[in-house]
Amino acid sequence: MNRRTVLKGGVALGASLVFARPSVFASVADSRIEVLLNEPIGTISPNVYGHFTEMLGAVIYDGVWVGENSKVPNTGGIRKTIIEKLRQIKAPMIRWPGGCFADSYDWTDGIGSPSKRPERGGFWRGEPNTFGTPEFMRFCRLTGAEPYFAANVRSLPALAFDHWIEYCNAPAEKSSLARTRAEDGSREPYNVKYWGIGNENWGCGGNFTPEQYSQEFRRFIAWTPSYGEPLKYIAAGPGGDDLDWTELFCQHTFGGKHAIKPKDVFGWSIHWYTWDLARGRTHDWDAAKGDALAFDLTDWYEVFREGDKVEYLILSNWNTLAQYDRDHQIKLAVDEYGAWYKPGSAVDPSHDLGQQITLRDALLTAQSLDIFNRHAEKVAIGACAQLINCLNALFLSHEDKFIVTPTFHVFDMYKSHQGAKAVRTEFSAPQVRYQRDNKPATFWGLKGSASVQGKTLTLTVVNPHATEPRDAEIALRDGSASSAEATTLTNADIHAHNTFDHPDAVSTVSTKVIMSGPLLRYTFAPASVTKLSIALG
Ligand code: AHR
């Protein structure tokens, strides 16, 4: 991180909370941000800043797991640098083993002596099972993250799920499976709380109808052994915006005489990939995708337009659930999100679904996290898809090469939102105007989120305009700043990305800014993500 101290456009305006008279500033600001410190939205669950690691391509093998005998520095087979980086960003939660992989996985293949574990065909490609539950749990313990497992609903019975819970959570003296866990390295129970009941069960997770999935869900969560650890179940939500799935699942699960209670369900999973950049010409899964690196200005903005749709999914699923769960006991788990481009930019051929990550993806990630923060009372879990060498990755690696991507920097900047109180924040800025298939199109000009932890206000802001800065007045309602620091992620080239040869091409710059009082001013660079850490005094 490059650190320098400069005098930026912040101005102290005394105790008054009215907006500055134009004469106070050298020129009139073009934008305005109002932070309503006394209007809390909810506490931002740290788990919103979670990650996803599927047994897919080079996510686990080569990404996380290099093996104990590797020349790559490792802790018991796990790549050392990824442990350090995940601790740096305070990774709160990691989802595993899928994804689609989960509903084809027999967890018993991945326990016991590694030399005796079977090789399987696997969902994506051959699965050696060197990395199983004990290794994943060590990864979680080393990084400080909470485990979030996805159970197999498509191809294993409910009893196998009970046994997985038993292996993880039963006291060592209680059962043979728990004794196997002790032999695998942990006499102490893992106390795994979060369990996804399948994954995308309208598709790879079994082609179920919502009625059938409701039946499976009810069967899987009924009378599971808890071993004193209250379990939190996450049900598989719809494909895209198919709210019929949500409605019918609710009807069959929570409606009528034989209903179960919403309180028995912790989360409703939503997946949203930003993949369809075809602007309506096609919605074909392959043809509609854009390129990770070769994109024009229209596709710069189109990614943000598509990414914004997750907010609609949050609101529409929340409202549909509300018909059956008036008190909103069921929270949302956006446990797969990020950009998904066509193949061709992976840093190594072994990286299935691998792609390069540019500044554009950093803005998309920041935009998504800001949306989750703005809905802190609704979203309890987030999992960026995926952690390393796949899709919206935070890291790219191959053997002893390892770099962080611009997405990593966003997680590093945004970590101060974890566990903080989200407060309502209003943004007003000139819209971005661009050409979309020879027709004028617009997009919002500035957006973000704000949260308070102790005496620190964290304000994160995305300026999507590729070339224009936004000069904003920032009004703190019911509060006042004593000092501030700005951290910015940007680059003169919107295609900028990190490579093994140029690992810091896209990186953050931190700046002390002179800012105080209830009315502040800051210029947000074009094509940027900015965090203002404001000391309230
Ligand atoms: O992240 C890749 C795949 O995308 C996951 O396996 C699946 O859940 C989703 O469709």
JSON list of N, CA and C in Angstrom, two decimals, residues 144-168:
[
{"chain": "A", "resi": 144, "resn": "GLY", "atom": "N", "xyz": [-9.18, -18.33, 10.52]},
{"chain": "A", "resi": 144, "resn": "GLY", "atom": "CA", "xyz": [-10.11, -17.70, 11.45]},
{"chain": "A", "resi": 144, "resn": "GLY", "atom": "C", "xyz": [-11.52, -17.62, 10.90]},
{"chain": "A", "resi": 145, "resn": "ALA", "atom": "N", "xyz": [-11.80, -18.34, 9.81]},
{"chain": "A", "resi": 145, "resn": "ALA", "atom": "CA", "xyz": [-13.12, -18.25, 9.18]},
{"chain": "A", "resi": 145, "resn": "ALA", "atom": "C", "xyz": [-14.06, -19.34, 9.71]},
{"chain": "A", "resi": 146, "resn": "GLU", "atom": "N", "xyz": [-15.34, -19.02, 9.70]},
{"chain": "A", "resi": 146, "resn": "GLU", "atom": "CA", "xyz": [-16.40, -19.95, 10.09]},
{"chain": "A", "resi": 146, "resn": "GLU", "atom": "C", "xyz": [-16.68, -20.86, 8.89]},
{"chain": "A", "resi": 147, "resn": "PRO", "atom": "N", "xyz": [-16.81, -22.17, 9.11]},
{"chain": "A", "resi": 147, "resn": "PRO", "atom": "CA", "xyz": [-17.13, -23.05, 7.97]},
{"chain": "A", "resi": 147, "resn": "PRO", "atom": "C", "xyz": [-18.62, -22.99, 7.61]},
{"chain": "A", "resi": 148, "resn": "TYR", "atom": "N", "xyz": [-18.91, -23.07, 6.35]},
{"chain": "A", "resi": 148, "resn": "TYR", "atom": "CA", "xyz": [-20.29, -23.14, 5.85]},
{"chain": "A", "resi": 148, "resn": "TYR", "atom": "C", "xyz": [-20.31, -24.27, 4.82]},
{"chain": "A", "resi": 149, "resn": "PHE", "atom": "N", "xyz": [-20.88, -25.40, 5.22]},
{"chain": "A", "resi": 149, "resn": "PHE", "atom": "CA", "xyz": [-20.90, -26.59, 4.35]},
{"chain": "A", "resi": 149, "resn": "PHE", "atom": "C", "xyz": [-22.16, -26.60, 3.48]},
{"chain": "A", "resi": 150, "resn": "ALA", "atom": "N", "xyz": [-22.03, -27.20, 2.30]},
{"chain": "A", "resi": 150, "resn": "ALA", "atom": "CA", "xyz": [-23.20, -27.47, 1.47]},
{"chain": "A", "resi": 150, "resn": "ALA", "atom": "C", "xyz": [-23.38, -28.97, 1.40]},
{"chain": "A", "resi": 151, "resn": "ALA", "atom": "N", "xyz": [-24.53, -29.44, 1.84]},
{"chain": "A", "resi": 151, "resn": "ALA", "atom": "CA", "xyz": [-24.80, -30.88, 1.87]},
{"chain": "A", "resi": 151, "resn": "ALA", "atom": "C", "xyz": [-25.30, -31.38, 0.51]},
{"chain": "A", "resi": 152, "resn": "ASN", "atom": "N", "xyz": [-25.20, -32.67, 0.32]},
{"chain": "A", "resi": 152, "resn": "ASN", "atom": "CA", "xyz": [-25.63, -33.30, -0.93]},
{"chain": "A", "resi": 152, "resn": "ASN", "atom": "C", "xyz": [-27.08, -33.76, -0.80]},
{"chain": "A", "resi": 153, "resn": "VAL", "atom": "N", "xyz": [-27.98, -33.12, -1.52]},
{"chain": "A", "resi": 153, "resn": "VAL", "atom": "CA", "xyz": [-29.40, -33.49, -1.47]},
{"chain": "A", "resi": 153, "resn": "VAL", "atom": "C", "xyz": [-29.77, -34.34, -2.69]},
{"chain": "A", "resi": 154, "resn": "ARG", "atom": "N", "xyz": [-29.08, -34.11, -3.80]},
{"chain": "A", "resi": 154, "resn": "ARG", "atom": "CA", "xyz": [-29.43, -34.81, -5.05]},
{"chain": "A", "resi": 154, "resn": "ARG", "atom": "C", "xyz": [-29.11, -36.30, -4.98]},
{"chain": "A", "resi": 155, "resn": "SER", "atom": "N", "xyz": [-27.92, -36.65, -4.42]},
{"chain": "A", "resi": 155, "resn": "SER", "atom": "CA", "xyz": [-27.49, -38.03, -4.63]},
{"chain": "A", "resi": 155, "resn": "SER", "atom": "C", "xyz": [-27.09, -38.77, -3.35]},
{"chain": "A", "resi": 156, "resn": "LEU", "atom": "N", "xyz": [-27.39, -38.17, -2.20]},
{"chain": "A", "resi": 156, "resn": "LEU", "atom": "CA", "xyz": [-27.18, -38.91, -0.94]},
{"chain": "A", "resi": 156, "resn": "LEU", "atom": "C", "xyz": [-28.45, -38.78, -0.09]},
{"chain": "A", "resi": 157, "resn": "PRO", "atom": "N", "xyz": [-28.72, -39.79, 0.73]},
{"chain": "A", "resi": 157, "resn": "PRO", "atom": "CA", "xyz": [-29.91, -39.70, 1.60]},
{"chain": "A", "resi": 157, "resn": "PRO", "atom": "C", "xyz": [-29.69, -38.79, 2.81]},
{"chain": "A", "resi": 158, "resn": "ALA", "atom": "N", "xyz": [-30.77, -38.47, 3.48]},
{"chain": "A", "resi": 158, "resn": "ALA", "atom": "CA", "xyz": [-30.70, -37.60, 4.67]},
{"chain": "A", "resi": 158, "resn": "ALA", "atom": "C", "xyz": [-29.81, -38.22, 5.75]},
{"chain": "A", "resi": 159, "resn": "LEU", "atom": "N", "xyz": [-29.73, -39.55, 5.79]},
{"chain": "A", "resi": 159, "resn": "LEU", "atom": "CA", "xyz": [-28.90, -40.19, 6.81]},
{"chain": "A", "resi": 159, "resn": "LEU", "atom": "C", "xyz": [-27.42, -39.82, 6.63]},
{"chain": "A", "resi": 160, "resn": "ALA", "atom": "N", "xyz": [-26.98, -39.67, 5.39]},
{"chain": "A", "resi": 160, "resn": "ALA", "atom": "CA", "xyz": [-25.58, -39.29, 5.14]},
{"chain": "A", "resi": 160, "resn": "ALA", "atom": "C", "xyz": [-25.32, -37.88, 5.69]},
{"chain": "A", "resi": 161, "resn": "PHE", "atom": "N", "xyz": [-26.34, -37.04, 5.62]},
{"chain": "A", "resi": 161, "resn": "PHE", "atom": "CA", "xyz": [-26.23, -35.68, 6.17]},
{"chain": "A", "resi": 161, "resn": "PHE", "atom": "C", "xyz": [-26.11, -35.76, 7.69]},
{"chain": "A", "resi": 162, "resn": "ASP", "atom": "N", "xyz": [-26.96, -36.57, 8.32]},
{"chain": "A", "resi": 162, "resn": "ASP", "atom": "CA", "xyz": [-26.86, -36.77, 9.78]},
{"chain": "A", "resi": 162, "resn": "ASP", "atom": "C", "xyz": [-25.45, -37.22, 10.15]},
{"chain": "A", "resi": 163, "resn": "HIS", "atom": "N", "xyz": [-24.91, -38.13, 9.34]},
{"chain": "A", "resi": 163, "resn": "HIS", "atom": "CA", "xyz": [-23.59, -38.68, 9.67]},
{"chain": "A", "resi": 163, "resn": "HIS", "atom": "C", "xyz": [-22.48, -37.63, 9.51]},
{"chain": "A", "resi": 164, "resn": "TRP", "atom": "N", "xyz": [-22.65, -36.74, 8.54]},
{"chain": "A", "resi": 164, "resn": "TRP", "atom": "CA", "xyz": [-21.65, -35.68, 8.35]},
{"chain": "A", "resi": 164, "resn": "TRP", "atom": "C", "xyz": [-21.65, -34.75, 9.58]},
{"chain": "A", "resi": 165, "resn": "ILE", "atom": "N", "xyz": [-22.88, -34.44, 10.06]},
{"chain": "A", "resi": 165, "resn": "ILE", "atom": "CA", "xyz": [-23.00, -33.62, 11.27]},
{"chain": "A", "resi": 165, "resn": "ILE", "atom": "C", "xyz": [-22.34, -34.36, 12.44]},
{"chain": "A", "resi": 166, "resn": "GLU", "atom": "N", "xyz": [-22.58, -35.67, 12.51]},
{"chain": "A", "resi": 166, "resn": "GLU", "atom": "CA", "xyz": [-22.02, -36.47, 13.60]},
{"chain": "A", "resi": 166, "resn": "GLU", "atom": "C", "xyz": [-20.49, -36.46, 13.54]},
{"chain": "A", "resi": 167, "resn": "TYR", "atom": "N", "xyz": [-19.94, -36.67, 12.35]},
{"chain": "A", "resi": 167, "resn": "TYR", "atom": "CA", "xyz": [-18.48, -36.64, 12.19]},
{"chain": "A", "resi": 167, "resn": "TYR", "atom": "C", "xyz": [-17.93, -35.30, 12.67]},
{"chain": "A", "resi": 168, "resn": "CYS", "atom": "N", "xyz": [-18.63, -34.23, 12.31]},
{"chain": "A", "resi": 168, "resn": "CYS", "atom": "CA", "xyz": [-18.12, -32.88, 12.63]},
{"chain": "A", "resi": 168, "resn": "CYS", "atom": "C", "xyz": [-18.34, -32.49, 14.08]}
]
